[in-house]
XYZ file of N, CA and C in Angstrom:
768
model
N 1.035 -1.166 -0.021
C 0.180 0.031 -0.181
C 0.703 0.904 -0.291
N 0.597 2.387 -0.747
C 1.409 3.432 -1.002
C 1.476 4.122 0.634
N 2.354 4.988 0.879
C 2.230 5.671 1.982
C 1.541 7.059 1.983
N 1.548 7.514 0.413
C 0.384 8.698 0.424
C -0.796 7.858 -0.557
N -1.805 8.310 -0.520
C -3.128 7.614 -1.096
C -4.199 9.076 -1.492
N -3.829 9.870 -0.542
C -5.045 10.924 -0.969
C -4.082 12.504 -1.089
N -4.591 13.086 -1.878
C -3.710 14.539 -2.292
C -4.636 15.720 -2.375
N -4.496 16.687 -1.861
C -5.061 17.967 -1.928
C -4.320 18.827 -2.815
N -4.846 19.744 -4.075
C -3.791 20.397 -4.903
C -4.254 21.996 -4.724
N -3.176 22.925 -4.187
C -3.399 24.187 -4.328
C -2.764 24.931 -5.455
N -3.881 25.505 -6.032
C -3.602 25.770 -7.373
C -4.510 24.780 -8.769
N -4.875 25.518 -9.521
C -5.583 24.735 -10.713
C -5.062 24.910 -12.086
N -3.789 25.335 -12.054
C -3.371 25.860 -13.410
C -2.611 24.375 -14.192
N -1.606 24.811 -14.957
C -1.368 23.929 -15.874
C -0.273 22.546 -15.368
N 0.286 22.900 -14.359
C 1.180 21.654 -13.665
C -0.210 21.110 -12.599
N -0.679 21.972 -11.832
C -1.920 21.311 -10.861
C -2.849 20.121 -11.923
N -3.245 20.817 -13.060
C -4.123 20.105 -13.755
C -3.596 18.975 -14.174
N -2.459 18.731 -14.797
C -1.832 17.389 -15.585
C -1.360 16.450 -14.327
N -1.083 16.944 -13.111
C -0.750 16.456 -11.955
C -2.157 15.342 -11.250
N -2.600 16.382 -11.292
C -4.189 16.063 -10.220
C -4.946 14.968 -11.271
N -4.957 15.130 -12.731
C -5.505 13.913 -13.600
C -4.649 12.509 -13.366
N -3.198 12.922 -13.708
C -2.794 11.482 -13.887
C -2.510 10.677 -12.372
N -2.710 11.744 -11.422
C -2.994 10.907 -10.062
C -4.284 10.276 -10.058
N -5.426 11.025 -10.192
C -6.417 10.205 -10.251
C -6.746 8.997 -10.986
N -6.074 9.166 -12.453
C -6.264 7.874 -13.429
C -5.441 6.637 -12.623
N -4.255 7.092 -11.305
C -3.705 5.968 -11.267
C -3.813 5.671 -10.054
N -5.282 6.161 -9.390
C -5.773 5.586 -8.425
C -5.918 6.242 -7.106
N -5.403 7.595 -7.046
C -5.183 8.297 -5.941
C -6.471 8.968 -5.845
N -6.903 9.155 -4.434
C -7.944 9.877 -4.061
C -7.498 11.274 -3.868
N -8.089 12.240 -5.028
C -7.985 13.733 -4.993
C -8.887 14.149 -4.168
N -8.724 14.912 -2.816
C -9.324 15.242 -2.194
C -9.923 16.644 -2.120
N -9.363 17.850 -2.693
C -9.519 19.058 -2.804
C -9.009 19.649 -3.892
N -9.466 20.765 -4.390
C -8.770 21.488 -5.574
C -8.934 22.503 -5.109
N -7.839 23.440 -4.407
C -8.080 25.138 -4.422
C -7.791 25.974 -5.404
N -8.377 26.920 -5.712
C -8.029 27.957 -6.697
C -8.887 29.442 -6.324
N -8.276 30.296 -6.270
C -8.825 31.900 -6.056
C -10.029 31.975 -6.691
N -10.142 31.017 -7.956
C -11.349 31.154 -8.915
C -12.144 29.948 -8.868
N -13.389 29.893 -8.301
C -13.933 28.831 -7.917
C -14.401 28.201 -8.939
N -14.634 28.694 -10.347
C -14.790 28.534 -11.618
C -13.775 27.255 -11.833
N -12.625 27.758 -11.900
C -11.455 26.705 -12.166
C -11.153 25.568 -11.374
N -11.606 26.031 -10.140
C -11.156 24.640 -9.243
C -12.263 23.760 -9.322
N -13.344 23.948 -9.730
C -14.560 23.560 -9.673
C -14.415 22.403 -11.100
N -13.988 23.077 -12.493
C -13.736 22.605 -13.647
C -12.653 21.202 -13.184
N -11.440 21.615 -12.708
C -10.760 20.433 -12.488
C -10.973 19.680 -11.365
N -11.898 20.107 -10.392
C -12.591 18.955 -9.332
C -13.444 18.116 -10.076
N -14.325 18.552 -10.835
C -15.303 17.622 -11.611
C -14.377 16.972 -12.631
N -13.194 16.901 -12.988
C -12.500 15.679 -13.674
C -11.630 14.949 -12.850
N -11.766 15.078 -11.545
C -10.957 14.371 -10.849
C -11.825 14.121 -9.029
N -13.031 14.151 -9.342
C -13.873 13.703 -8.583
C -13.930 14.193 -7.000
N -13.323 15.233 -6.762
C -12.955 16.117 -5.546
C -14.048 17.185 -5.605
N -13.409 18.006 -4.643
C -14.293 19.126 -3.600
C -13.413 20.062 -4.347
N -14.272 21.261 -4.683
C -13.710 22.337 -5.305
C -13.727 23.516 -3.916
N -12.564 24.372 -3.891
C -12.589 25.576 -2.304
C -11.875 26.724 -3.088
N -12.316 27.995 -3.034
C -11.666 29.269 -3.121
C -11.485 30.096 -2.041
N -11.385 29.327 -0.644
C -10.932 30.059 0.689
C -9.944 29.284 0.988
N -8.746 29.402 0.982
C -7.475 28.583 1.549
C -7.484 28.553 3.086
N -8.483 29.333 3.452
C -8.428 29.114 5.172
C -9.337 27.776 5.713
N -10.239 27.215 4.390
C -11.364 26.461 4.683
C -10.972 24.795 4.301
N -9.583 25.058 3.841
C -8.958 23.413 3.250
C -9.106 22.591 4.243
N -9.694 21.697 4.037
C -9.292 20.463 5.206
C -8.184 19.926 5.214
N -8.100 19.210 6.774
C -6.886 18.781 6.887
C -6.891 17.064 6.952
N -7.341 16.498 5.937
C -7.739 15.159 5.758
C -6.577 14.478 4.650
N -6.022 15.288 3.880
C -5.343 14.725 2.708
C -3.978 14.147 3.324
N -3.192 13.340 2.898
C -1.896 12.697 3.198
C -0.785 13.753 2.754
N -1.270 14.500 1.787
C -0.023 15.265 1.275
C -0.626 16.824 0.495
N -0.060 17.693 0.500
C -0.852 18.620 -0.016
C 0.170 19.391 -1.121
N -0.071 19.250 -2.571
C 0.901 19.875 -3.303
C 0.428 21.204 -3.812
N 1.244 22.321 -3.746
C 1.161 23.449 -4.026
C 1.438 23.758 -5.367
N 0.839 24.325 -6.239
C 1.051 24.434 -7.836
C 1.128 25.834 -8.012
N 1.046 26.815 -7.305
C 0.880 28.066 -7.919
C 2.207 28.902 -8.223
N 1.802 30.254 -8.742
C 3.428 31.170 -8.781
C 4.089 31.269 -7.412
N 5.460 31.302 -7.988
C 6.619 31.202 -6.887
C 6.365 32.414 -5.880
N 5.805 33.607 -6.348
C 5.925 34.939 -5.705
C 4.473 34.473 -4.212
N 3.806 33.683 -4.793
C 2.216 33.664 -4.026
C 2.736 32.306 -3.229
N 3.928 31.679 -2.970
C 3.687 30.137 -2.119
C 4.248 30.713 -0.754
N 4.981 31.726 -0.597
C 5.006 31.908 1.151
C 3.726 32.873 1.616
N 3.087 33.262 1.069
C 1.745 34.176 1.567
C 1.090 33.201 1.583
N 0.522 32.199 0.493
C -0.425 31.463 1.183
C -0.275 30.460 1.961
N 1.126 29.956 2.072
C 1.533 28.624 2.922
C 1.112 29.294 4.371
N 1.202 30.381 4.688
C 1.125 31.343 6.130
C -0.405 31.253 6.577
N -1.103 30.985 5.340
C -2.793 30.773 5.915
C -3.272 29.584 5.917
N -2.325 28.301 5.668
C -2.830 26.965 6.376
C -3.346 26.824 7.590
N -4.236 26.149 8.090
C -4.502 26.206 9.552
C -3.735 24.853 10.163
N -3.071 24.114 9.485
C -2.420 22.936 10.092
C -1.107 22.815 9.613
N -0.175 22.518 10.523
C 1.308 22.488 10.350
C 1.848 21.198 10.189
N 1.115 19.950 10.608
C 1.669 18.717 10.481
C 1.702 18.023 9.301
N 0.768 18.402 8.304
C 0.801 17.770 7.111
C 1.791 17.766 6.451
N 2.123 16.720 5.586
C 3.205 16.813 4.340
C 2.916 17.885 3.395
N 3.333 18.952 3.215
C 3.521 19.963 2.398
C 4.307 20.121 1.498
N 4.338 20.268 0.215
C 5.309 20.167 -1.010
C 5.089 21.409 -1.924
N 6.211 21.735 -2.597
C 5.592 22.674 -3.874
C 6.288 22.200 -4.987
N 5.875 22.491 -6.109
C 6.361 22.042 -7.400
C 7.182 22.893 -8.084
N 7.922 24.161 -7.257
C 8.672 25.341 -8.093
C 9.863 24.621 -8.519
N 10.514 25.355 -9.560
C 11.743 24.989 -9.796
C 12.871 25.930 -9.094
N 12.192 26.981 -8.385
C 13.523 28.164 -7.887
C 13.093 28.545 -6.835
N 12.167 27.916 -5.998
C 11.954 28.365 -4.521
C 12.335 27.238 -3.415
N 13.273 27.827 -2.458
C 14.133 27.047 -1.768
C 13.409 25.937 -0.779
N 13.550 24.794 -0.384
C 12.677 24.096 0.449
C 12.488 24.756 1.841
N 13.626 25.670 2.250
C 13.352 26.474 3.557
C 12.488 27.648 3.585
N 11.578 27.770 2.461
C 10.458 28.598 2.570
C 9.513 27.897 3.146
N 9.309 26.567 3.246
C 8.421 25.772 4.110
C 8.860 25.250 5.247
N 9.688 25.636 5.868
C 10.090 25.686 7.300
C 8.992 25.672 8.489
N 8.376 26.430 8.287
C 6.941 26.468 9.184
C 6.468 25.229 9.509
N 6.563 24.192 8.475
C 5.938 23.117 8.355
C 6.955 21.835 9.211
N 6.108 20.966 9.797
C 6.532 19.785 10.344
C 7.376 18.895 9.423
N 6.382 18.665 8.271
C 6.856 18.038 7.113
C 6.522 18.790 5.980
N 7.601 18.588 5.039
C 7.426 19.447 3.788
C 8.782 19.067 2.703
N 8.331 19.621 1.467
C 9.690 19.011 0.645
C 9.364 19.583 -0.765
N 9.910 18.930 -1.591
C 9.849 19.566 -3.018
C 9.509 18.304 -4.083
N 8.434 18.735 -4.978
C 8.140 17.597 -6.019
C 7.690 18.360 -7.129
N 8.974 18.401 -7.894
C 9.446 19.194 -9.048
C 9.482 18.545 -10.110
N 8.209 18.686 -11.072
C 8.304 18.210 -12.069
C 9.024 18.850 -13.506
N 9.953 18.431 -13.812
C 10.751 19.130 -14.841
C 10.426 18.673 -16.524
N 9.168 19.545 -16.381
C 8.415 19.596 -17.833
C 7.518 20.798 -18.163
N 7.564 21.111 -19.653
C 6.716 22.280 -19.955
C 5.066 21.792 -19.864
N 4.246 22.102 -19.094
C 3.066 21.861 -19.030
C 1.760 22.671 -19.944
N 0.890 22.542 -20.673
C 0.075 23.167 -21.465
C -1.440 22.200 -21.242
N -2.226 22.969 -20.617
C -3.655 22.374 -20.634
C -4.100 21.659 -21.554
N -3.736 22.298 -22.806
C -4.630 21.756 -24.054
C -3.704 20.579 -24.410
N -2.467 20.103 -24.095
C -1.738 19.328 -24.994
C -1.647 17.919 -23.800
N -1.661 16.680 -23.955
C -1.156 15.952 -23.054
C 0.478 15.587 -23.187
N 0.708 15.303 -21.928
C 2.607 14.826 -21.792
C 2.263 13.438 -21.410
N 3.083 12.753 -21.654
C 3.521 11.255 -21.281
C 4.421 11.689 -20.409
N 3.545 11.468 -18.963
C 3.955 11.420 -17.691
C 4.772 10.314 -17.015
N 4.797 9.948 -17.729
C 5.815 8.309 -17.151
C 7.271 8.556 -17.964
N 7.471 9.566 -18.659
C 8.754 10.118 -19.089
C 9.217 11.412 -18.408
N 8.222 11.928 -17.713
C 8.883 13.203 -16.857
C 9.739 13.207 -15.731
N 10.912 13.851 -15.640
C 11.416 13.862 -14.464
C 10.783 14.469 -13.282
N 10.804 13.964 -12.384
C 10.309 14.568 -11.126
C 11.563 14.584 -10.066
N 12.091 15.780 -9.478
C 13.140 16.156 -8.735
C 12.536 16.317 -7.363
N 13.020 15.451 -6.279
C 12.612 15.285 -5.293
C 13.693 15.537 -4.029
N 13.148 16.492 -2.937
C 13.743 16.767 -1.687
C 12.706 16.829 -0.369
N 13.377 16.491 0.689
C 12.362 16.543 1.960
C 13.375 16.772 3.078
N 12.583 17.239 4.131
C 13.193 17.607 5.621
C 13.623 16.329 6.117
N 12.989 15.251 5.928
C 13.208 14.006 6.615
C 13.484 12.857 5.719
N 14.113 12.036 6.180
C 14.169 10.631 5.326
C 12.800 10.037 5.273
N 12.150 10.030 5.919
C 10.768 9.699 5.513
C 9.778 10.048 4.705
N 9.991 11.485 4.892
C 9.218 12.181 3.991
C 9.627 12.234 2.500
N 11.024 11.994 2.270
C 11.999 11.687 1.513
C 11.429 10.535 0.471
N 11.299 9.439 1.304
C 10.833 8.202 0.871
C 9.525 8.188 0.548
N 8.338 9.141 0.729
C 7.251 9.140 0.765
C 6.917 10.019 -0.774
N 7.817 10.964 -0.765
C 7.938 11.667 -2.202
C 8.406 10.740 -3.494
N 9.178 10.229 -3.171
C 10.157 8.946 -4.022
C 9.086 8.326 -4.523
N 8.168 7.616 -3.707
C 7.081 6.489 -3.829
C 5.862 7.075 -4.312
N 5.964 8.592 -4.366
C 4.803 9.334 -4.979
C 5.319 9.515 -6.606
N 6.598 10.023 -6.647
C 6.792 10.056 -7.974
C 6.934 9.156 -8.650
N 7.376 7.700 -8.196
C 7.514 6.519 -9.016
C 6.062 5.978 -9.488
N 4.916 6.768 -8.765
C 3.548 6.008 -8.947
C 2.879 6.594 -10.489
N 3.998 7.998 -10.878
C 3.614 8.251 -12.195
C 4.959 8.024 -13.143
N 6.087 8.263 -12.859
C 7.116 8.424 -13.837
C 8.155 7.103 -13.435
N 9.045 6.960 -14.420
C 9.900 6.248 -14.237
C 11.536 6.733 -13.690
N 11.439 8.062 -14.368
C 12.351 9.234 -13.888
C 12.113 10.202 -12.640
N 12.502 9.770 -11.466
C 12.805 10.216 -9.957
C 13.943 10.576 -9.676
N 14.551 11.894 -9.217
C 15.882 12.044 -8.817
C 15.652 12.947 -7.546
N 17.024 12.699 -6.761
C 16.916 13.402 -5.399
C 17.896 14.670 -6.039
N 17.589 15.453 -5.812
C 17.946 16.790 -5.914
C 17.771 17.887 -4.996
N 18.933 18.623 -4.580
C 18.796 19.610 -3.397
C 18.312 20.890 -4.089
N 18.033 21.485 -3.206
C 17.494 23.037 -3.547
C 18.587 23.981 -4.646
N 19.714 23.920 -4.448
C 20.785 24.406 -4.876
C 20.840 23.923 -6.330
N 21.045 22.658 -6.577
C 20.961 21.861 -7.758
C 20.148 22.284 -8.406
N 18.631 22.279 -7.938
C 17.213 22.620 -8.353
C 17.238 23.557 -8.898
N 17.701 24.848 -8.510
C 17.659 26.169 -8.509
C 18.517 26.476 -10.217
N 19.685 25.605 -10.282
C 20.496 25.768 -11.400
C 19.988 24.882 -12.552
N 19.229 24.045 -12.215
C 18.448 22.745 -13.279
C 17.363 23.504 -13.627
N 16.335 24.829 -12.912
C 15.746 25.135 -13.449
C 16.121 26.517 -14.309
N 17.396 26.977 -14.141
C 17.792 27.967 -14.833
C 18.438 27.258 -16.072
N 18.961 26.159 -16.021
C 19.368 25.624 -17.539
C 17.762 25.056 -18.351
N 16.831 24.677 -17.617
C 15.399 24.479 -18.476
C 14.930 25.874 -19.018
N 15.168 27.048 -18.503
C 14.687 28.315 -19.110
C 15.440 28.458 -20.194
N 16.887 28.219 -20.520
C 17.416 28.305 -21.833
C 17.004 27.320 -22.619
N 16.845 25.946 -22.346
C 16.659 24.956 -22.854
C 15.110 25.235 -23.536
N 14.277 25.340 -22.800
C 13.091 25.346 -23.164
C 12.337 26.441 -23.710
N 12.350 27.298 -22.384
C 11.561 28.576 -22.673
C 12.284 29.579 -23.772
N 13.533 29.743 -23.555
C 14.175 30.787 -24.727
C 14.227 30.098 -26.207
N 14.257 28.741 -26.092
C 14.252 27.956 -27.631
C 12.887 28.198 -27.877
N 12.004 28.129 -27.300
C 10.589 28.660 -27.625
C 10.375 29.941 -28.309
N 11.170 30.788 -27.612
C 10.820 32.373 -28.246
C 11.961 32.343 -29.421
N 13.111 31.394 -29.655
C 13.568 31.708 -31.019
C 12.528 31.045 -32.094
N 11.804 29.979 -31.738
C 10.647 29.403 -32.447
C 9.939 30.551 -33.116
N 9.834 31.734 -31.911
C 8.714 32.704 -32.140
C 9.474 33.754 -33.025
N 10.633 33.718 -32.774
C 11.119 34.844 -33.835
C 11.238 33.939 -35.287
N 11.510 33.102 -35.566
C 11.441 32.246 -36.911
C 10.212 32.311 -37.166
N 9.126 32.356 -36.426
C 7.794 32.305 -36.976
C 7.479 33.780 -37.449
N 7.916 34.473 -36.987
C 7.778 36.132 -37.302
C 8.331 36.366 -38.293
N 9.583 35.957 -38.717
C 10.401 35.974 -40.101
C 9.681 35.019 -41.247
N 9.376 33.848 -41.126
C 8.831 33.276 -42.096
C 7.307 33.964 -42.523
N 6.474 34.371 -41.470
C 5.060 34.943 -41.539
C 5.190 35.912 -42.491
N 6.221 36.994 -41.793
C 6.197 38.391 -42.642
C 7.041 38.268 -43.975
N 7.631 36.873 -44.512
C 8.263 36.424 -45.736
C 6.861 35.647 -46.419
N 5.765 35.557 -46.050
C 4.706 34.651 -46.318
C 4.887 33.180 -46.959
N 5.721 32.669 -45.900
C 6.274 31.509 -45.681
C 5.588 30.600 -44.718
N 5.202 29.317 -44.736
C 4.480 28.658 -43.696
C 5.247 27.974 -42.717
N 5.427 28.352 -41.372
C 6.421 28.395 -40.417
C 6.485 26.568 -40.275
N 5.437 25.740 -40.805
C 5.480 24.688 -40.717
C 6.770 23.882 -41.562
N 7.547 24.774 -42.666
C 8.376 24.098 -43.347
C 9.793 23.931 -42.726
N 9.662 24.626 -41.282
C 10.859 24.702 -40.534
C 10.741 23.114 -39.262
N 9.327 22.705 -39.099
C 9.119 21.734 -38.269
C 10.100 20.824 -38.645
N 10.606 20.150 -39.676
C 11.117 18.925 -39.845
C 12.539 19.241 -39.017
N 13.176 20.062 -39.295
C 14.413 21.077 -39.119
C 14.460 20.837 -37.413
N 13.298 21.437 -36.991
C 13.471 21.779 -35.526
C 13.337 20.062 -34.864
N 12.654 19.072 -35.192
C 12.626 17.927 -34.944
C 13.997 17.182 -34.883
N 14.807 17.386 -36.092
C 15.943 16.581 -36.396
C 16.853 17.522 -35.376
N 16.914 18.549 -34.774
C 17.869 19.131 -34.128
C 17.463 18.713 -32.785
N 16.222 18.330 -32.203
C 15.946 17.810 -31.220
C 16.613 16.221 -30.979
N 16.250 15.676 -32.170
C 16.687 14.328 -31.886
C 18.043 13.911 -32.012
N 19.131 14.998 -32.663
C 20.439 14.908 -32.414
C 20.766 15.037 -30.930
N 20.366 15.558 -30.387
C 20.923 15.697 -28.923
C 20.504 14.846 -27.816
N 19.609 13.319 -28.504
C 19.484 12.666 -27.467
C 20.691 11.377 -27.303
N 21.302 11.565 -28.215
C 22.693 10.607 -28.357
C 23.993 11.397 -28.498
N 23.865 12.892 -28.515
C 25.240 13.619 -28.734
C 25.257 14.715 -27.816
N 26.276 15.365 -27.679
C 26.388 16.806 -26.696
C 26.164 17.970 -27.934
N 25.215 18.987 -27.200
C 24.562 20.004 -27.950
C 26.185 20.770 -28.819
N 27.288 20.776 -28.225
C 28.036 21.143 -28.591
C 28.771 20.366 -30.026
N 28.683 19.360 -29.815
C 29.137 18.585 -30.731
C 28.195 18.557 -32.231
N 26.945 18.762 -32.069
C 25.790 18.595 -32.765
C 25.775 20.237 -33.491
N 26.559 21.271 -33.147
C 26.238 22.521 -33.511
C 26.783 22.918 -35.062
N 25.727 23.207 -35.940
C 26.122 23.827 -36.995
C 25.731 24.994 -37.369
N 25.802 25.720 -38.984
C 25.648 26.905 -39.255
C 26.715 27.868 -39.612
N 26.189 28.797 -39.984
C 27.491 30.198 -40.648
C 28.233 30.442 -39.224
N 27.729 30.538 -37.791
C 28.582 30.915 -36.834
C 29.545 29.672 -36.592
N 29.048 28.646 -36.744
C 30.114 27.432 -36.552
C 30.773 27.289 -37.185
N 30.687 27.816 -38.600
C 31.842 27.805 -39.914
C 32.195 29.123 -39.834
N 32.011 30.062 -39.088
C 32.572 31.162 -39.338
C 32.558 31.924 -40.617
N 31.331 31.901 -40.878
C 31.123 32.229 -42.613
C 30.414 33.607 -42.430
N 31.759 34.698 -42.244
C 31.520 36.145 -41.946
C 30.155 36.687 -43.097
N 30.572 36.255 -44.264
C 29.570 36.958 -45.579
C 28.284 36.409 -45.099
N 27.836 35.436 -44.852
C 26.392 34.736 -44.579
C 25.973 35.765 -43.092
N 26.876 35.570 -42.346
C 26.478 36.549 -41.211
C 26.096 37.932 -41.332
N 26.731 38.488 -42.273
C 26.944 40.152 -42.427
C 25.288 40.118 -43.225
N 25.275 39.243 -43.920
C 23.796 39.344 -45.108
C 22.688 39.181 -43.912
N 22.740 38.069 -43.012
C 21.848 38.051 -42.010
C 21.430 39.243 -41.013
N 22.517 40.002 -41.067
C 22.705 41.207 -39.990
C 21.779 42.031 -40.787
N 21.856 42.210 -42.166
C 21.448 43.416 -42.834
C 20.033 43.117 -43.176
N 19.752 41.807 -42.842
C 17.946 41.678 -43.328
C 17.227 41.640 -42.136
N 18.071 41.965 -40.827
C 17.412 42.500 -39.535
C 17.839 43.690 -39.420
N 18.068 44.489 -40.147
C 18.387 46.008 -39.732
C 17.087 46.591 -39.237
N 15.914 46.268 -40.080
C 14.489 46.858 -39.282
C 14.210 46.481 -37.935
N 14.838 45.382 -37.129
C 14.272 44.533 -36.444
C 15.920 44.674 -34.888
N 16.164 45.897 -34.994
C 17.673 46.003 -34.049
C 17.566 44.855 -32.612
N 16.267 44.522 -31.926
C 16.424 43.783 -30.714
C 16.324 42.365 -31.403
N 16.035 42.154 -32.332
C 16.159 40.400 -33.053
C 17.873 40.553 -33.353
N 18.181 41.823 -33.937
C 19.567 42.123 -34.740
C 20.608 41.426 -33.541
N 20.122 42.031 -32.564
C 20.995 42.053 -31.439
C 21.215 40.532 -30.652
N 20.287 39.820 -30.942
C 20.030 38.380 -30.474
C 20.986 37.796 -30.903
N 20.903 38.255 -32.243
C 21.332 37.243 -33.547
C 23.140 37.435 -33.344
N 23.455 38.881 -33.199
C 24.770 39.200 -32.928
C 25.595 38.781 -31.619
N 24.784 38.461 -30.657
C 25.192 38.008 -29.440
C 25.636 36.577 -29.681
N 24.627 35.500 -29.892
C 24.505 33.913 -29.730
C 25.727 34.236 -30.952
N 25.683 34.506 -32.256
C 26.452 34.298 -33.301
C 28.097 34.504 -32.304
N 28.263 35.625 -31.886
C 29.464 35.856 -31.192
C 29.891 34.796 -30.000
N 28.796 34.199 -29.286
C 29.133 33.054 -28.351
C 29.384 31.867 -28.851
N 28.922 31.609 -30.182
C 29.198 30.302 -30.829
C 30.543 30.382 -31.475
N 30.719 31.489 -31.963
C 32.271 31.575 -32.457
C 33.514 31.158 -31.645
N 32.753 31.868 -30.308
C 34.169 31.955 -29.489
C 34.036 30.661 -28.640
N 33.022 29.711 -28.485
C 32.903 28.383 -28.114
C 33.178 27.372 -29.202
N 33.302 27.650 -30.241
C 33.482 26.689 -31.241
C 35.209 26.053 -31.297
């Protein structure tokens, strides 16, 4: 029998939605869904056969674990409103220290390293979960909880997690912004962005078995100054993007 059988979610956004649904599918009892918006809490609660709540002071103390899935800035503020201190309280943030939960007797981190959108399903079995806890018993509980969903569960301390989150911003968020720039360029040239998707997929496939540095290609890698100059000229009307191109090109040349 699992050490954790019932879960309350603080939040109803992307992360809470994916975790709550997947835990529910795997036989866990989802006790309550809290959100400032009763409408959002009710929607997720209806999909997980749980109770919706929009007053954090009214959350019941019957769950085995309380998973906080809200914006980082609001975590300390909301934690201070809990009327119970002995329950296992965890958050899913990549950048908030475990020390921010020291007001509780049992606490930890349950950080899924993935980008989540409500509209798109994710293979939760492949998602890495980063675990940290204030005691070995709580650590064991969270490892077991992570393994109920995924084959990739890691013990990662707060300092490591902050750096991992930073790396993830470069690997995911900044990369996606590059896709946005590429989309703007193609759209303004009356070209379908879809033409770039096989290239994007092949680039992602390459680093599955190779280092990013060894797979670097392009004009900066070749130090092709003529092409680089032409590209910069094409970006004359877009000085911010031109500066991004110039800075990244400079760094690729330096590190090639």
